[in-house]
Amino acid sequence: MNLIFLGAPGAGKGTAATKLSGLLGIPHISTGEIFRNNISTGTELGKLAEQYISKGSLVPDDVTIGMVKARLSEADCAGGFILDGFPRTLKQAAALDEYLESEGRKIDRVVDIVLSEAKLVERLTNRRICAVCKLSYNLKVHDINDSVCPACGGALIMRDDDKEEVIAARMAAYHKDTEPLIDYYVGKRKLVRVNSEEVVSDTFANVLAALGIKGADQ
Ligand code: AMP
């Protein structure tokens, strides 16, 4: 299955995509994570992306599109993939469609994860990420007071762009550039909407139901 996870920052795309990737055995491709990896290893791409990410702006389309096309051409994507955080603009969506069509592939479904704005901001400010395995935790939900990842022992950190002063810019970019994608994919009859819940497992169950996938325990 070739899937896209849409939704505002903090909606829970990454968490649901990670779980679904494990269940389906297809790669989870997070453009934000690819950028962060490049920033931490100091590549030219990372240096460029950091200038935008630190302000809560989008990285330019041509850079992002080229990066995703390269990733989708890798062998592990042949049997399906989950895009998380891409596309984020109509130009990216059109470029993705064009690229996939040229390869005889297509997007099957787009999952829009929906959460109120107040909850989104609360989730972002309480989010902590493992610097090693990249798993995401929430201070209000998980008992992680010792700042150590329960899964791998890595250090838990706050993303720089989860600081309150950057969040407003990210939300503005979402409303202006990314929200129009909802209508774009409704028009293509690919969109399914899923409410993001307090309990992560409920959100994931909603995603599975919306996609008609049986969970491991069902
Ligand atoms: P995320 O981890 O998805 O929240 O992305 C973190 C940041 O990376 C975003 O706020 C953008 O600055 C940048 N980014 C991620 N994906 C894209 C994209 N598809 N287009 C442009 N910028 C992106």
PDB file of N, CA and C in Angstrom, residues 6 90 109-110 112 179-193:
ATOM      1  N   LEU A   6      -1.455  12.832   6.386  1.00  0.00           N
ATOM      2  CA  LEU A   6      -1.593  14.292   6.447  1.00  0.00           C
ATOM      3  C   LEU A   6      -1.948  14.673   7.878  1.00  0.00           C
ATOM      4  N   LEU A  90       0.725  22.141  -2.412  1.00  0.00           N
ATOM      5  CA  LEU A  90       0.085  21.624  -3.638  1.00  0.00           C
ATOM      6  C   LEU A  90       1.145  21.292  -4.684  1.00  0.00           C
ATOM      7  N   ARG A 109      -4.134   5.717  -0.593  1.00  0.00           N
ATOM      8  CA  ARG A 109      -4.965   6.401   0.404  1.00  0.00           C
ATOM      9  C   ARG A 109      -4.190   7.511   1.099  1.00  0.00           C
ATOM     10  N   VAL A 110      -4.926   8.536   1.489  1.00  0.00           N
ATOM     11  CA  VAL A 110      -4.346   9.641   2.259  1.00  0.00           C
ATOM     12  C   VAL A 110      -5.108   9.710   3.576  1.00  0.00           C
ATOM     13  N   ASP A 112      -5.946  11.652   6.841  1.00  0.00           N
ATOM     14  CA  ASP A 112      -5.855  12.966   7.497  1.00  0.00           C
ATOM     15  C   ASP A 112      -6.159  12.767   8.978  1.00  0.00           C
ATOM     16  N   GLU A 179      -3.132  22.738   4.418  1.00  0.00           N
ATOM     17  CA  GLU A 179      -4.584  22.459   4.510  1.00  0.00           C
ATOM     18  C   GLU A 179      -5.253  22.316   3.136  1.00  0.00           C
ATOM     19  N   PRO A 180      -4.828  23.105   2.124  1.00  0.00           N
ATOM     20  CA  PRO A 180      -5.453  22.930   0.805  1.00  0.00           C
ATOM     21  C   PRO A 180      -5.323  21.510   0.236  1.00  0.00           C
ATOM     22  N   LEU A 181      -4.390  20.737   0.768  1.00  0.00           N
ATOM     23  CA  LEU A 181      -4.235  19.356   0.277  1.00  0.00           C
ATOM     24  C   LEU A 181      -5.427  18.477   0.641  1.00  0.00           C
ATOM     25  N   ILE A 182      -6.162  18.883   1.666  1.00  0.00           N
ATOM     26  CA  ILE A 182      -7.342  18.100   2.046  1.00  0.00           C
ATOM     27  C   ILE A 182      -8.319  18.073   0.867  1.00  0.00           C
ATOM     28  N   ASP A 183      -8.622  19.245   0.320  1.00  0.00           N
ATOM     29  CA  ASP A 183      -9.538  19.302  -0.837  1.00  0.00           C
ATOM     30  C   ASP A 183      -8.931  18.611  -2.064  1.00  0.00           C
ATOM     31  N   TYR A 184      -7.621  18.766  -2.204  1.00  0.00           N
ATOM     32  CA  TYR A 184      -6.941  18.136  -3.354  1.00  0.00           C
ATOM     33  C   TYR A 184      -7.182  16.618  -3.346  1.00  0.00           C
ATOM     34  N   TYR A 185      -7.016  16.005  -2.175  1.00  0.00           N
ATOM     35  CA  TYR A 185      -7.173  14.545  -2.120  1.00  0.00           C
ATOM     36  C   TYR A 185      -8.635  14.104  -1.992  1.00  0.00           C
ATOM     37  N   VAL A 186      -9.501  14.981  -1.458  1.00  0.00           N
ATOM     38  CA  VAL A 186     -10.945  14.678  -1.510  1.00  0.00           C
ATOM     39  C   VAL A 186     -11.348  14.586  -2.979  1.00  0.00           C
ATOM     40  N   GLY A 187     -10.856  15.553  -3.784  1.00  0.00           N
ATOM     41  CA  GLY A 187     -11.166  15.579  -5.219  1.00  0.00           C
ATOM     42  C   GLY A 187     -10.694  14.327  -5.933  1.00  0.00           C
ATOM     43  N   LYS A 188      -9.649  13.719  -5.422  1.00  0.00           N
ATOM     44  CA  LYS A 188      -9.127  12.489  -6.030  1.00  0.00           C
ATOM     45  C   LYS A 188      -9.719  11.242  -5.372  1.00  0.00           C
ATOM     46  N   ARG A 189     -10.650  11.455  -4.452  1.00  0.00           N
ATOM     47  CA  ARG A 189     -11.336  10.363  -3.725  1.00  0.00           C
ATOM     48  C   ARG A 189     -10.356   9.441  -3.003  1.00  0.00           C
ATOM     49  N   LYS A 190      -9.326  10.048  -2.425  1.00  0.00           N
ATOM     50  CA  LYS A 190      -8.333   9.226  -1.714  1.00  0.00           C
ATOM     51  C   LYS A 190      -8.321   9.495  -0.217  1.00  0.00           C
ATOM     52  N   LEU A 191      -9.022  10.542   0.236  1.00  0.00           N
ATOM     53  CA  LEU A 191      -8.870  10.980   1.622  1.00  0.00           C
ATOM     54  C   LEU A 191      -9.743  10.185   2.588  1.00  0.00           C
ATOM     55  N   VAL A 192      -9.141   9.747   3.691  1.00  0.00           N
ATOM     56  CA  VAL A 192      -9.927   9.226   4.824  1.00  0.00           C
ATOM     57  C   VAL A 192      -9.554  10.073   6.046  1.00  0.00           C
ATOM     58  N   ARG A 193     -10.545  10.413   6.865  1.00  0.00           N
ATOM     59  CA  ARG A 193     -10.277  11.270   8.033  1.00  0.00           C
ATOM     60  C   ARG A 193     -10.373  10.449   9.305  1.00  0.00           C
TER      61      ARG A 193
END
